[in-house]
Amino acid sequence: MSFARAIALTLILAACAAGAHAASSSYRYDTTHSQIVFSIDHNGYSRPFGRLHIAKGWLRFDPDDWSRSATELDIDLASLDLGDADWNKAVLGGSYLDSAGARYAHFVSTSVERKDGDHGVLRGKLTLRGVTREVELPFSANRVGKTIYGLHTVAGFSARTTLDRNDFGITANPNSIGRTVTVWLELEAILDDAPDNAPDNVPDNQQSNPAKETP
């Protein structure tokens, strides 16, 4: 191969690599519009709901190749809302979520698989109470686009999974509280205005609170 052809090939490969990188965009979670809801059996009478908030996190999403996507986030256990202050305090205690021992649950993805046009499976590791387990979250990619006021580009997703609380060492009251926890995630992430900043370099104290728009 001649020197000129080698240079030309190098430039083509570099352009292709740059294009592939550009296709994957970085987002930060909108902590106002992202919520986690869970439900668990209460002695066979009902399945009450609780709610948690995401403290911070990032998302890298490639709409053309979902396998290049990734995410990492922290869930603030202290944000727990069961609709009653006494129940909140009890569930945050050492027998259950133990928020004093570890305030944040942490999730980091290991793979993303696309099933069809709008649906996929997110696989990753969830750390809760110092225990790490692999989890799968079937999800739908709802929409990527500008908000109605044009302030942000937003990617929206919905996911649902089930967890076994015993897997994370939460074994108290097995005769009155169910073992299986159903979890729903409604997530919105805002396109990062500084895409050159690698998501894993996001400072710990960064809060994903963008300029707000009315619903």
Short mmCIF file of C-alpha atoms in Angstrom, two decimals:
data_model
loop_
_atom_site.label_atom_id
_atom_site.label_comp_id
_atom_site.label_asym_id
_atom_site.label_seq_id
_atom_site.Cartn_x
_atom_site.Cartn_y
_atom_site.Cartn_z
CA MET A 1 0.00 0.00 0.00
CA SER A 2 1.30 3.42 -0.93
CA PHE A 3 1.90 6.09 1.70
CA ALA A 4 -0.92 8.25 0.23
CA ARG A 5 -3.43 5.40 0.37
CA ALA A 6 -2.42 4.61 3.94
CA ILE A 7 -3.00 8.23 4.96
CA ALA A 8 -6.39 8.25 3.22
CA LEU A 9 -7.44 5.00 4.92
CA THR A 10 -6.38 6.34 8.32
CA LEU A 11 -8.47 9.48 7.82
CA ILE A 12 -11.52 7.44 6.78
CA LEU A 13 -11.24 5.18 9.81
CA ALA A 14 -10.84 8.19 12.09
CA ALA A 15 -13.92 9.82 10.60
CA CYS A 16 -15.95 6.63 11.08
CA ALA A 17 -14.84 6.35 14.70
CA ALA A 18 -15.73 9.98 15.36
CA GLY A 19 -19.14 9.47 13.80
CA ALA A 20 -19.81 6.39 15.92
CA HIS A 21 -18.85 8.26 19.09
CA ALA A 22 -21.05 11.22 18.19
CA ALA A 23 -24.09 8.93 17.81
CA SER A 24 -24.01 8.17 21.53
CA SER A 25 -25.24 11.17 23.54
CA SER A 26 -24.73 11.85 27.24
CA TYR A 27 -27.63 12.82 29.50
CA ARG A 28 -28.09 13.62 33.18
CA TYR A 29 -31.18 12.48 35.05
CA ASP A 30 -33.87 15.05 35.75
CA THR A 31 -34.42 14.33 39.45
CA THR A 32 -37.73 16.21 39.47
CA HIS A 33 -39.41 14.11 36.79
CA SER A 34 -37.67 10.81 37.53
CA GLN A 35 -39.26 8.67 40.23
CA ILE A 36 -39.21 5.11 41.50
CA VAL A 37 -42.37 3.48 42.84
CA PHE A 38 -42.51 0.11 44.56
CA SER A 39 -45.18 -2.16 45.97
CA ILE A 40 -45.06 -5.06 48.44
CA ASP A 41 -47.65 -7.38 49.96
CA HIS A 42 -48.98 -6.42 53.41
CA ASN A 43 -50.18 -9.60 55.14
CA GLY A 44 -52.36 -10.52 52.17
CA TYR A 45 -54.64 -7.51 52.60
CA SER A 46 -53.18 -5.20 49.97
CA ARG A 47 -50.00 -4.16 48.18
CA PRO A 48 -49.25 -0.60 49.41
CA PHE A 49 -47.03 1.69 47.38
CA GLY A 50 -43.92 3.64 48.31
CA ARG A 51 -41.90 6.19 46.37
CA LEU A 52 -38.21 7.02 46.08
CA HIS A 53 -36.24 9.69 44.22
CA ILE A 54 -33.05 9.56 42.20
CA ALA A 55 -30.33 11.71 43.77
CA LYS A 56 -28.11 11.93 40.68
CA GLY A 57 -26.98 9.92 37.72
CA TRP A 58 -26.04 9.84 34.06
CA LEU A 59 -27.22 8.09 30.93
CA ARG A 60 -25.44 7.46 27.65
CA PHE A 61 -27.95 6.56 24.94
CA ASP A 62 -27.36 5.62 21.32
CA PRO A 63 -30.74 5.45 19.52
CA ASP A 64 -29.20 3.51 16.62
CA ASP A 65 -27.24 0.97 18.66
CA TRP A 66 -28.67 0.39 22.11
CA SER A 67 -25.81 -1.95 23.00
CA ARG A 68 -23.57 1.14 23.19
CA SER A 69 -25.81 2.69 25.85
CA ALA A 70 -25.09 2.72 29.58
CA THR A 71 -26.27 4.30 32.81
CA GLU A 72 -25.36 4.79 36.45
CA LEU A 73 -27.45 6.33 39.21
CA ASP A 74 -27.89 6.78 42.95
CA ILE A 75 -31.26 6.34 44.65
CA ASP A 76 -31.82 8.41 47.80
CA LEU A 77 -33.32 6.05 50.36
CA ALA A 78 -33.96 8.97 52.72
CA SER A 79 -36.51 10.27 50.19
CA LEU A 80 -38.80 7.33 51.02
CA ASP A 81 -42.49 8.25 51.09
CA LEU A 82 -45.01 5.64 52.26
CA GLY A 83 -47.62 8.24 53.12
CA ASP A 84 -46.97 8.10 56.86
CA ALA A 85 -44.06 9.54 58.84
CA ASP A 86 -43.94 6.67 61.36
CA TRP A 87 -43.88 4.04 58.63
CA ASN A 88 -41.19 5.97 56.79
CA LYS A 89 -39.04 5.95 59.93
CA ALA A 90 -39.61 2.25 60.54
CA VAL A 91 -38.79 1.15 56.99
CA LEU A 92 -35.67 3.34 56.91
CA GLY A 93 -34.45 1.58 60.07
CA GLY A 94 -31.79 -1.11 60.33
CA SER A 95 -34.20 -4.03 59.86
CA TYR A 96 -35.24 -2.79 56.43
CA LEU A 97 -33.56 -0.21 54.19
CA ASP A 98 -31.00 0.88 56.81
CA SER A 99 -30.56 4.36 55.35
CA ALA A 100 -28.34 5.37 58.28
CA GLY A 101 -25.84 2.69 57.28
CA ALA A 102 -25.97 3.43 53.55
CA ARG A 103 -28.19 6.30 52.47
CA TYR A 104 -27.93 5.62 48.73
CA ALA A 105 -28.69 2.55 46.68
CA HIS A 106 -26.45 2.40 43.62
CA PHE A 107 -27.14 0.95 40.18
CA VAL A 108 -24.64 0.57 37.35
CA SER A 109 -25.48 -1.04 34.03
CA THR A 110 -23.55 -3.90 32.48
CA SER A 111 -25.44 -4.26 29.17
CA VAL A 112 -28.42 -3.02 27.18
CA GLU A 113 -30.26 -5.31 24.78
CA ARG A 114 -32.81 -4.09 22.24
CA LYS A 115 -35.79 -6.41 21.80
CA ASP A 116 -37.79 -4.45 19.21
CA GLY A 117 -38.33 -0.86 18.10
CA ASP A 118 -39.24 0.54 21.52
CA HIS A 119 -38.43 -2.18 24.04
CA GLY A 120 -35.28 -3.56 25.58
CA VAL A 121 -33.68 -5.10 28.66
CA LEU A 122 -31.28 -3.20 30.89
CA ARG A 123 -28.96 -5.43 32.92
CA GLY A 124 -26.79 -4.25 35.75
CA LYS A 125 -25.75 -4.43 39.39
CA LEU A 126 -27.80 -2.97 42.24
CA THR A 127 -26.10 -2.28 45.57
CA LEU A 128 -28.45 -1.93 48.54
CA ARG A 129 -27.48 -2.14 52.23
CA GLY A 130 -23.94 -2.95 51.09
CA VAL A 131 -25.11 -6.01 49.15
CA THR A 132 -24.68 -6.16 45.36
CA ARG A 133 -26.92 -8.28 43.15
CA GLU A 134 -27.43 -8.54 39.40
CA VAL A 135 -30.82 -7.33 38.18
CA GLU A 136 -32.71 -7.12 34.89
CA LEU A 137 -35.05 -4.27 34.00
CA PRO A 138 -37.29 -4.67 30.94
CA PHE A 139 -37.95 -1.13 29.68
CA SER A 140 -39.52 0.95 26.95
CA ALA A 141 -37.89 3.93 25.27
CA ASN A 142 -40.78 6.38 25.25
CA ARG A 143 -39.49 9.46 23.48
CA VAL A 144 -36.41 11.55 22.70
CA GLY A 145 -37.09 15.16 21.75
CA LYS A 146 -37.26 18.82 22.67
CA THR A 147 -39.53 19.97 25.49
CA ILE A 148 -42.50 22.12 24.55
CA TYR A 149 -40.59 25.29 25.47
CA GLY A 150 -37.43 24.14 23.73
CA LEU A 151 -35.20 24.49 26.78
CA HIS A 152 -33.93 20.91 26.80
CA THR A 153 -33.66 17.73 24.79
CA VAL A 154 -35.11 14.93 26.91
CA ALA A 155 -34.99 11.13 26.71
CA GLY A 156 -37.80 9.34 28.53
CA PHE A 157 -38.01 5.70 29.64
CA SER A 158 -40.30 3.42 31.64
CA ALA A 159 -39.09 0.22 33.34
CA ARG A 160 -40.44 -2.46 35.64
CA THR A 161 -38.80 -5.28 37.57
CA THR A 162 -39.20 -7.47 40.64
CA LEU A 163 -36.73 -7.89 43.49
CA ASP A 164 -36.44 -10.45 46.26
CA ARG A 165 -35.85 -8.46 49.44
CA ASN A 166 -34.12 -11.44 51.03
CA ASP A 167 -31.37 -11.13 48.41
CA PHE A 168 -30.36 -7.84 50.07
CA GLY A 169 -30.56 -9.10 53.63
CA ILE A 170 -34.02 -7.66 54.35
CA THR A 171 -35.61 -10.61 56.14
CA ALA A 172 -37.62 -9.01 58.95
CA ASN A 173 -41.31 -9.92 59.49
CA PRO A 174 -41.58 -12.67 56.85
CA ASN A 175 -45.08 -13.61 58.04
CA SER A 176 -46.59 -10.16 57.48
CA ILE A 177 -44.52 -8.49 54.76
CA GLY A 178 -44.11 -10.02 51.32
CA ARG A 179 -40.79 -11.21 49.97
CA THR A 180 -41.23 -10.00 46.37
CA VAL A 181 -41.03 -6.26 45.67
CA THR A 182 -42.40 -4.90 42.40
CA VAL A 183 -40.55 -1.80 41.21
CA TRP A 184 -41.53 0.73 38.56
CA LEU A 185 -39.17 3.41 37.22
CA GLU A 186 -40.30 6.48 35.29
CA LEU A 187 -37.18 8.25 34.06
CA GLU A 188 -36.39 11.48 32.23
CA ALA A 189 -32.85 12.46 31.32
CA ILE A 190 -31.69 15.76 29.89
CA LEU A 191 -29.11 16.02 27.14
CA ASP A 192 -25.84 17.21 28.63
CA ASP A 193 -24.72 20.57 27.26
CA ALA A 194 -21.09 19.55 27.84
CA PRO A 195 -20.84 16.18 26.02
CA ASP A 196 -17.05 16.14 26.26
CA ASN A 197 -17.37 15.55 30.01
CA ALA A 198 -17.28 11.80 30.55
CA PRO A 199 -20.26 10.67 32.67
CA ASP A 200 -18.05 8.87 35.15
CA ASN A 201 -16.36 12.19 35.89
CA VAL A 202 -19.58 13.79 37.14
CA PRO A 203 -18.78 15.25 40.59
CA ASP A 204 -20.46 13.53 43.54
CA ASN A 205 -22.05 16.78 44.64
CA GLN A 206 -23.59 17.52 41.25
CA GLN A 207 -27.36 17.62 41.40
CA SER A 208 -29.33 16.97 38.23
CA ASN A 209 -31.70 19.90 38.67
CA PRO A 210 -32.13 21.68 35.33
CA ALA A 211 -33.88 24.95 34.66
CA LYS A 212 -37.49 24.03 35.38
CA GLU A 213 -40.43 24.21 33.07
CA THR A 214 -44.02 23.98 34.18
CA PRO A 215 -45.57 20.58 33.41
#
